[in-house]
Amino acid sequence: MTLKVYTSLLLLFLVNSAWTRTVRQVYDELDPEHWSHYTFECPQECFCPPSFPNALYCDNKGLKEIPAIPARIWYLYLQNNLIETVSEKPFVNATHLRWINLNKNKITNNGIESGVLSKLKRLLYLFLEDNELEEVPAPLPVGLEQLRLARNKISRIPEGVFSNLENLTMLDLHHNSLLDSALQSDTFQGLNNLMQLNIAKNSLKKMPLSIPANTLQLFLDNNSIEVIPENYFSAIPKVTFLRLNYNKLSDDGIPSNGFNVSSILDLQLSHNQLTKIPPINAHLEHLHLDHNRIKSVNGTQICPVSIAIAEDYGLYGNTPRLRYLRLDGNEIQPPIPLDIMICFRLLQAVVI
């Protein structure tokens, strides 16, 4: 189970670099004699590296408009400019685009021409971070695998905007203006292959509804969440990394076995209002509880198996797997209780 999860996560973490292998295959097949032709096609505002003929670098040029994109381009870099509009005209010949980086511009929803994004049929990666969007742009290319919209002003998610994005594996909405009302029960409907959902640094007071069932990583840091609903994680049985740092969780807001979930390997609850360690599962490997209000730690109480079984860990398959425990910023005084070490025999680091 753990090996399978880690394999999936490895694929997710490396997804940003995987495209380079494809690119290499493409330009290895191109005749070097044609490179001068590719350079000739290059828009004068941009840079076209001869060794990377499918890429167009127009970043950091002070551009206010997107130049005409040549047909050969797969990877388009337009970040750090002054672009306000995304119209159809520059993309008329760009039918092979896989990757567009429009981070750090001045793009608004009104500045995106209707239907222009959905016409980019082969687009896999769309980066629109650090712009001035007030809602998720729609419609989007159905083949998208990553959509990054962090650090905008998004407070609204149009109905059905994700319904056809079955290939999307990463959705990043962190550092926006989302309220609970923006996340309805069908908001994420259609995201059947989503692996990472980042809604950190918004204005949520409740856990979001209907998270896609295949989600592995759920980031909800820096909100105002107070309560974890009973059996919340049964609907996302594959969740492995859960971040709830900088919220308003108290002991009363967590069900008795709220985090006793076998799929969770990394649980982060730093900077909340907890006075005790919540029950955890024997599969958990990393636990962050720093900067809460915890005064003492009782290993016998928090051990997910009986201490007697833990002492004979070599004979049992359900040995607690906790390897990292962070408790600094609480009111706990060293030394670390012996029963903690007896229970969690695999501990490699304890910060107290």
Tab-separated table of N, CA, C and O in Angstrom, residues 207-208 210-215 218 228-240 242 255 257-264:
chain	number	residue	atom	x	y	z
A	207	MET	N	-14.277	22.597	6.358
A	207	MET	CA	-13.603	21.701	5.420
A	207	MET	C	-14.396	21.693	4.115
A	207	MET	O	-15.621	21.636	4.129
A	208	PRO	N	-13.716	21.778	2.975
A	208	PRO	CA	-14.431	21.856	1.693
A	208	PRO	C	-15.222	20.588	1.393
A	208	PRO	O	-14.844	19.485	1.804
A	210	SER	N	-16.974	17.589	-0.873
A	210	SER	CA	-16.799	16.728	-2.049
A	210	SER	C	-15.431	16.835	-2.700
A	210	SER	O	-15.310	17.087	-3.906
A	211	ILE	N	-14.382	16.642	-1.914
A	211	ILE	CA	-13.035	16.567	-2.472
A	211	ILE	C	-12.961	15.323	-3.364
A	211	ILE	O	-13.472	14.265	-3.000
A	212	PRO	N	-12.335	15.400	-4.542
A	212	PRO	CA	-12.242	14.233	-5.418
A	212	PRO	C	-11.651	13.019	-4.705
A	212	PRO	O	-10.675	13.139	-3.955
A	213	ALA	N	-12.222	11.861	-4.950
A	213	ALA	CA	-11.896	10.657	-4.185
A	213	ALA	C	-10.454	10.198	-4.344
A	213	ALA	O	-9.919	9.525	-3.465
A	214	ASN	N	-9.798	10.536	-5.446
A	214	ASN	CA	-8.430	10.080	-5.679
A	214	ASN	C	-7.368	11.028	-5.145
A	214	ASN	O	-6.177	10.796	-5.345
A	215	THR	N	-7.774	12.084	-4.479
A	215	THR	CA	-6.822	13.082	-3.984
A	215	THR	C	-5.820	12.456	-3.017
A	215	THR	O	-6.188	11.791	-2.054
A	218	LEU	N	-3.769	17.106	0.143
A	218	LEU	CA	-4.774	18.135	0.408
A	218	LEU	C	-4.156	19.191	1.312
A	218	LEU	O	-3.787	18.910	2.453
A	228	ILE	N	-13.448	19.409	12.052
A	228	ILE	CA	-13.323	18.319	11.088
A	228	ILE	C	-14.598	17.480	11.208
A	228	ILE	O	-14.843	16.891	12.265
A	229	PRO	N	-15.437	17.401	10.177
A	229	PRO	CA	-16.671	16.620	10.282
A	229	PRO	C	-16.390	15.136	10.529
A	229	PRO	O	-15.349	14.606	10.139
A	230	GLU	N	-17.326	14.481	11.186
A	230	GLU	CA	-17.226	13.039	11.451
A	230	GLU	C	-17.089	12.299	10.124
A	230	GLU	O	-17.781	12.579	9.147
A	231	ASN	N	-16.133	11.357	10.073
A	231	ASN	CA	-15.912	10.493	8.899
A	231	ASN	C	-15.577	11.288	7.626
A	231	ASN	O	-15.812	10.806	6.516
A	232	TYR	N	-15.020	12.458	7.792
A	232	TYR	CA	-14.727	13.307	6.632
A	232	TYR	C	-13.806	12.608	5.638
A	232	TYR	O	-13.997	12.691	4.420
A	233	PHE	N	-12.806	11.900	6.133
A	233	PHE	CA	-11.790	11.342	5.249
A	233	PHE	C	-12.185	10.014	4.615
A	233	PHE	O	-11.447	9.485	3.777
A	234	SER	N	-13.336	9.477	4.992
A	234	SER	CA	-13.802	8.251	4.346
A	234	SER	C	-14.143	8.500	2.882
A	234	SER	O	-14.127	7.573	2.062
A	235	ALA	N	-14.437	9.753	2.533
A	235	ALA	CA	-14.767	10.101	1.145
A	235	ALA	C	-13.520	10.311	0.293
A	235	ALA	O	-13.617	10.367	-0.941
A	236	ILE	N	-12.352	10.465	0.943
A	236	ILE	CA	-11.086	10.594	0.206
A	236	ILE	C	-10.105	9.559	0.773
A	236	ILE	O	-9.145	9.894	1.461
A	237	PRO	N	-10.370	8.289	0.471
A	237	PRO	CA	-9.646	7.189	1.122
A	237	PRO	C	-8.177	7.063	0.750
A	237	PRO	O	-7.465	6.264	1.359
A	238	LYS	N	-7.710	7.852	-0.223
A	238	LYS	CA	-6.309	7.764	-0.639
A	238	LYS	C	-5.458	8.925	-0.123
A	238	LYS	O	-4.263	8.975	-0.410
A	239	VAL	N	-6.065	9.854	0.630
A	239	VAL	CA	-5.323	11.029	1.056
A	239	VAL	C	-4.114	10.611	1.894
A	239	VAL	O	-4.230	9.837	2.839
A	240	THR	N	-2.962	11.112	1.508
A	240	THR	CA	-1.689	10.704	2.117
A	240	THR	C	-1.006	11.853	2.843
A	240	THR	O	-0.476	11.676	3.927
A	242	LEU	N	-1.681	15.572	4.417
A	242	LEU	CA	-2.752	16.469	4.850
A	242	LEU	C	-2.146	17.620	5.631
A	242	LEU	O	-1.506	17.415	6.664
A	255	PRO	N	-13.197	14.956	15.732
A	255	PRO	CA	-13.855	13.727	16.202
A	255	PRO	C	-12.851	12.786	16.853
A	255	PRO	O	-11.639	12.874	16.589
A	257	ASN	N	-11.829	9.866	16.423
A	257	ASN	CA	-10.903	9.174	15.530
A	257	ASN	C	-10.776	9.915	14.197
A	257	ASN	O	-10.594	9.297	13.146
A	258	GLY	N	-10.864	11.234	14.267
A	258	GLY	CA	-10.855	12.035	13.050
A	258	GLY	C	-9.632	11.843	12.185
A	258	GLY	O	-9.723	11.837	10.953
A	259	PHE	N	-8.453	11.698	12.818
A	259	PHE	CA	-7.219	11.526	12.064
A	259	PHE	C	-6.671	10.099	12.160
A	259	PHE	O	-5.542	9.841	11.730
A	260	ASN	N	-7.458	9.197	12.687
A	260	ASN	CA	-7.058	7.793	12.750
A	260	ASN	C	-7.411	7.135	11.422
A	260	ASN	O	-8.333	6.332	11.309
A	261	VAL	N	-6.643	7.534	10.395
A	261	VAL	CA	-6.914	7.140	9.017
A	261	VAL	C	-5.666	6.457	8.456
A	261	VAL	O	-4.581	7.034	8.460
A	262	SER	N	-5.820	5.241	7.979
A	262	SER	CA	-4.655	4.444	7.590
A	262	SER	C	-3.908	5.004	6.385
A	262	SER	O	-2.714	4.755	6.214
A	263	SER	N	-4.572	5.777	5.530
A	263	SER	CA	-3.903	6.295	4.335
A	263	SER	C	-2.979	7.471	4.634
A	263	SER	O	-2.033	7.725	3.889
A	264	ILE	N	-3.230	8.206	5.714
A	264	ILE	CA	-2.469	9.423	6.000
A	264	ILE	C	-1.074	9.069	6.519
A	264	ILE	O	-0.930	8.418	7.550
